[in-house]
């Protein structure tokens, strides 16, 4: 099993640019989570999907952030326009059930917005 | 909503010494509890979890944790720390289909 796959692993961009982060969950998992990790705020849940449907997006910081899950094997987190304060490590995780089962984390995307 | 507190931001122990990382939670019912470890530049890896049953849970890499309902705690322990255990450790709680992480405890291991 390849685990949760995230791309890119590192992204450096300029303020105002659009950033798209990608995630492939573990095959067979029906829940997918996006997290953001910063020194100041720790690990924050941004949004999670169950069976490709967004269940709770209350953690999404602003309208500049959007997430989609067009099918069971792919999700994107988009920031448009990006700002320096968006610099963080973004993790994707998947599980076989919402909340109750173990979440498996991807390696993360380290984003730097200049 | 549930919450998790890890009182120790940073702990330093000598290699071979015992380790205990503290985790306290707040939740009205019995939560589901997890410990994750994050090595530098890596994602989070599950060490162990508690859902129900025996309150002493064994995990990978020689770690264990004990659920104490009376103290609302789920402390992580290891009898003898190895240099490779240096990492950041996160306690997490799931309740009402909502997962919350603690702020993390950074472990430094002295030779």
Short mmCIF file of C-alpha atoms in Angstrom, two decimals:
data_model
loop_
_atom_site.label_atom_id
_atom_site.label_comp_id
_atom_site.label_asym_id
_atom_site.label_seq_id
_atom_site.Cartn_x
_atom_site.Cartn_y
_atom_site.Cartn_z
CA UNK A 1 0.00 0.00 0.00
CA UNK A 2 1.49 3.32 -1.07
CA UNK A 3 -0.17 5.27 1.72
CA UNK A 4 -1.55 8.76 1.31
CA UNK A 5 0.19 10.57 -1.52
CA UNK A 6 0.56 14.32 -1.62
CA UNK A 7 1.99 16.56 -4.28
CA UNK A 8 3.94 18.66 -4.55
CA UNK A 9 6.12 18.02 -1.51
CA UNK A 10 7.41 21.57 -1.60
CA UNK A 11 5.96 24.70 -3.17
CA UNK A 12 7.40 28.18 -3.27
CA UNK A 13 5.27 30.87 -4.82
CA UNK A 14 4.76 34.59 -4.81
CA UNK A 15 1.99 36.42 -3.06
CA UNK A 16 -1.13 36.64 -5.21
CA UNK A 17 -0.49 33.44 -7.12
CA UNK A 18 -2.85 30.49 -7.14
CA UNK A 19 -1.66 27.39 -5.32
CA UNK A 20 -3.11 23.91 -5.77
CA UNK A 21 -2.24 21.07 -3.43
CA UNK A 22 -3.13 17.52 -4.36
CA UNK A 23 -3.92 14.41 -2.39
CA UNK A 24 -4.54 10.79 -3.24
CA UNK A 25 -6.03 8.89 -0.28
CA UNK A 26 -5.45 5.26 0.52
CA UNK A 27 -7.51 3.06 -1.74
CA UNK A 28 -10.75 2.00 -0.07
CA UNK A 29 -10.78 4.84 2.43
CA UNK A 30 -13.93 6.92 2.22
CA UNK A 31 -12.96 9.87 4.41
CA UNK A 32 -10.39 12.51 3.60
CA UNK A 33 -9.07 15.31 5.77
CA UNK A 34 -7.02 18.44 5.06
CA UNK A 35 -4.92 19.91 7.87
CA UNK A 36 -2.62 22.90 8.17
CA UNK A 37 0.33 22.95 10.55
CA UNK A 38 2.12 26.10 11.67
CA UNK A 39 4.34 26.92 14.60
CA UNK A 40 1.87 29.47 15.90
CA UNK A 41 -1.38 27.53 15.58
CA UNK A 42 -0.26 23.91 15.62
CA UNK A 43 -2.26 21.35 13.67
CA UNK A 44 -5.64 22.60 12.45
CA UNK A 45 -8.33 20.68 10.63
CA UNK A 46 -9.42 22.68 7.60
CA UNK A 47 -12.05 20.47 5.99
CA UNK A 48 -13.04 16.86 5.70
CA UNK A 49 -14.95 14.80 3.18
CA UNK A 50 -16.94 11.62 3.54
CA UNK A 51 -17.76 9.70 0.37
CA UNK A 52 -16.51 12.69 -1.65
CA UNK A 53 -18.95 15.08 0.03
CA UNK A 54 -17.65 17.95 2.19
CA UNK A 55 -18.93 17.38 5.71
CA UNK A 56 -17.37 20.18 7.71
CA UNK A 57 -15.46 23.11 6.26
CA UNK A 58 -15.64 25.29 9.35
CA UNK A 59 -11.87 25.20 9.65
CA UNK A 60 -11.27 26.78 6.26
CA UNK A 61 -9.74 30.12 7.14
CA UNK A 62 -11.08 32.32 4.36
CA UNK A 63 -12.87 32.32 1.04
CA UNK A 64 -9.47 32.24 -0.57
CA UNK A 65 -9.33 28.58 0.41
CA UNK A 66 -11.36 25.96 -1.42
CA UNK A 67 -11.28 22.18 -1.51
CA UNK A 68 -12.76 19.64 -3.87
CA UNK A 69 -13.00 15.91 -4.06
CA UNK A 70 -14.20 15.00 -7.55
CA UNK A 71 -13.79 11.27 -6.96
CA UNK A 72 -12.78 8.78 -4.30
CA UNK A 73 -9.13 8.83 -5.26
CA UNK A 74 -8.33 12.51 -5.57
CA UNK A 75 -8.72 15.78 -3.71
CA UNK A 76 -7.38 19.29 -4.13
CA UNK A 77 -6.91 22.21 -1.80
CA UNK A 78 -6.65 25.51 -3.60
CA UNK A 79 -5.56 28.90 -2.32
CA UNK A 80 -6.36 31.84 -4.54
CA UNK A 81 -4.85 34.36 -4.12
CA UNK A 82 -2.11 33.16 -1.82
CA UNK A 83 -0.66 35.32 0.96
CA UNK A 84 2.55 35.02 3.01
CA UNK A 85 0.53 34.04 6.10
CA UNK A 86 -0.61 30.94 4.24
CA UNK A 87 2.92 29.56 4.53
CA UNK A 88 2.61 26.28 6.40
CA UNK A 89 2.76 22.54 6.01
CA UNK A 90 -0.48 21.15 4.64
CA UNK A 91 -1.32 17.54 5.44
CA UNK A 92 -3.86 15.27 3.88
CA UNK A 93 -5.13 12.25 5.78
CA UNK A 94 -7.57 9.49 4.99
CA UNK A 95 -9.52 6.96 7.00
CA UNK A 96 -12.00 4.21 6.41
CA UNK A 97 -14.68 6.02 8.39
CA UNK A 98 -15.22 9.56 9.58
CA UNK A 99 -13.66 10.22 12.93
CA UNK A 100 -13.90 6.81 14.52
CA UNK A 101 -11.20 5.06 12.61
CA UNK A 102 -7.54 5.80 12.43
CA UNK A 103 -6.43 8.55 10.11
CA UNK A 104 -3.37 7.91 7.99
CA UNK A 105 -1.38 10.99 7.12
CA UNK A 106 0.47 11.89 4.00
CA UNK A 107 3.97 13.36 4.10
CA UNK A 108 2.67 16.91 3.74
CA UNK A 109 3.21 19.79 1.35
CA UNK A 110 5.49 22.51 2.63
CA UNK A 111 4.21 25.81 1.22
CA UNK A 112 6.15 29.04 1.26
CA UNK A 113 4.47 32.17 -0.03
CA UNK A 114 6.89 35.02 -0.59
CA UNK B 1 -16.55 20.46 21.82
CA UNK B 2 -13.76 18.26 22.99
CA UNK B 3 -10.26 19.60 23.60
CA UNK B 4 -6.79 18.25 24.26
CA UNK B 5 -4.02 19.69 26.40
CA UNK B 6 -0.40 18.66 26.30
CA UNK B 7 1.13 20.56 29.23
CA UNK B 8 4.76 20.06 28.23
CA UNK B 9 5.94 21.89 25.13
CA UNK B 10 9.44 20.45 25.25
CA UNK B 11 10.96 17.55 27.17
CA UNK B 12 14.58 16.43 27.25
CA UNK B 13 15.57 12.97 28.45
CA UNK B 14 18.77 10.99 28.36
CA UNK B 15 19.01 7.97 26.12
CA UNK B 16 18.01 4.89 28.08
CA UNK B 17 15.90 6.86 30.55
CA UNK B 18 12.17 6.40 30.92
CA UNK B 19 9.71 8.76 29.33
CA UNK B 20 6.23 9.98 30.11
CA UNK B 21 4.40 12.51 27.96
CA UNK B 22 1.24 13.97 29.40
CA UNK B 23 -2.10 14.38 27.69
CA UNK B 24 -5.32 15.63 29.21
CA UNK B 25 -8.61 15.79 27.40
CA UNK B 26 -11.97 17.38 27.90
CA UNK B 27 -15.02 15.54 26.64
CA UNK B 28 -18.38 14.64 28.12
CA UNK B 29 -18.32 10.99 27.17
CA UNK B 30 -15.62 8.39 26.63
CA UNK B 31 -13.53 9.67 23.77
CA UNK B 32 -11.41 7.89 21.26
CA UNK B 33 -7.79 8.74 22.00
CA UNK B 34 -4.68 8.63 19.86
CA UNK B 35 -0.98 9.33 20.04
CA UNK B 36 0.87 10.30 16.88
CA UNK B 37 4.57 10.94 16.31
CA UNK B 38 6.01 13.34 13.78
CA UNK B 39 9.67 13.17 12.83
CA UNK B 40 11.24 16.29 11.29
CA UNK B 41 9.97 16.89 7.78
CA UNK B 42 7.61 13.93 7.95
CA UNK B 43 3.90 13.36 8.32
CA UNK B 44 2.23 11.98 11.42
CA UNK B 45 2.50 8.32 12.25
CA UNK B 46 0.09 6.57 14.57
CA UNK B 47 1.73 5.14 17.69
CA UNK B 48 -1.35 3.76 19.41
CA UNK B 49 -5.04 4.31 19.99
CA UNK B 50 -7.67 3.68 22.62
CA UNK B 51 -11.29 3.04 21.77
CA UNK B 52 -12.52 0.84 24.62
CA UNK B 53 -11.55 -2.14 26.77
CA UNK B 54 -8.20 -2.51 28.49
CA UNK B 55 -7.08 0.92 29.61
CA UNK B 56 -3.41 0.11 29.06
CA UNK B 57 -2.70 0.21 25.36
CA UNK B 58 0.41 -1.08 23.66
CA UNK B 59 1.68 0.61 20.54
CA UNK B 60 4.54 0.47 18.10
CA UNK B 61 8.18 1.22 18.88
CA UNK B 62 7.80 0.10 22.50
CA UNK B 63 5.34 2.83 23.49
CA UNK B 64 2.32 2.36 25.71
CA UNK B 65 -0.38 4.65 27.05
CA UNK B 66 -2.84 4.41 29.88
CA UNK B 67 -6.34 5.81 29.81
CA UNK B 68 -7.42 7.16 33.20
CA UNK B 69 -10.99 8.31 33.14
CA UNK B 70 -10.84 9.79 36.64
CA UNK B 71 -7.99 12.04 35.62
CA UNK B 72 -9.12 12.64 32.02
CA UNK B 73 -5.65 11.63 30.97
CA UNK B 74 -4.01 9.48 28.34
CA UNK B 75 -0.28 9.67 29.08
CA UNK B 76 2.28 8.11 26.78
CA UNK B 77 5.16 6.11 28.26
CA UNK B 78 8.27 4.31 27.19
CA UNK B 79 10.58 2.52 29.63
CA UNK B 80 13.82 3.21 27.77
CA UNK B 81 14.17 5.98 25.22
CA UNK B 82 16.30 5.60 22.11
CA UNK B 83 17.94 8.45 20.22
CA UNK B 84 15.64 7.75 17.28
CA UNK B 85 12.63 8.64 19.45
CA UNK B 86 13.50 12.33 19.18
CA UNK B 87 10.46 13.83 17.48
CA UNK B 88 7.27 15.70 18.16
CA UNK B 89 4.41 13.82 19.76
CA UNK B 90 0.76 14.69 19.38
CA UNK B 91 -2.17 13.51 21.44
CA UNK B 92 -5.55 13.57 19.72
CA UNK B 93 -9.15 13.02 20.74
CA UNK B 94 -12.15 12.11 18.64
CA UNK B 95 -15.66 12.81 19.80
CA UNK B 96 -18.83 13.60 17.88
CA UNK B 97 -16.97 12.74 14.69
CA UNK B 98 -14.63 15.66 15.32
CA UNK B 99 -10.89 15.20 15.82
CA UNK B 100 -8.79 17.62 17.85
CA UNK B 101 -5.04 17.56 18.29
CA UNK B 102 -2.97 18.81 21.17
CA UNK B 103 -0.26 21.40 20.58
CA UNK B 104 2.41 18.73 20.66
CA UNK B 105 5.40 17.90 22.86
CA UNK B 106 8.85 18.05 21.36
CA UNK B 107 11.15 15.33 22.68
CA UNK B 108 14.91 15.80 22.70
CA UNK B 109 17.10 12.82 23.55
CA UNK B 110 20.52 13.44 25.05
CA UNK B 111 23.31 10.95 24.37
#
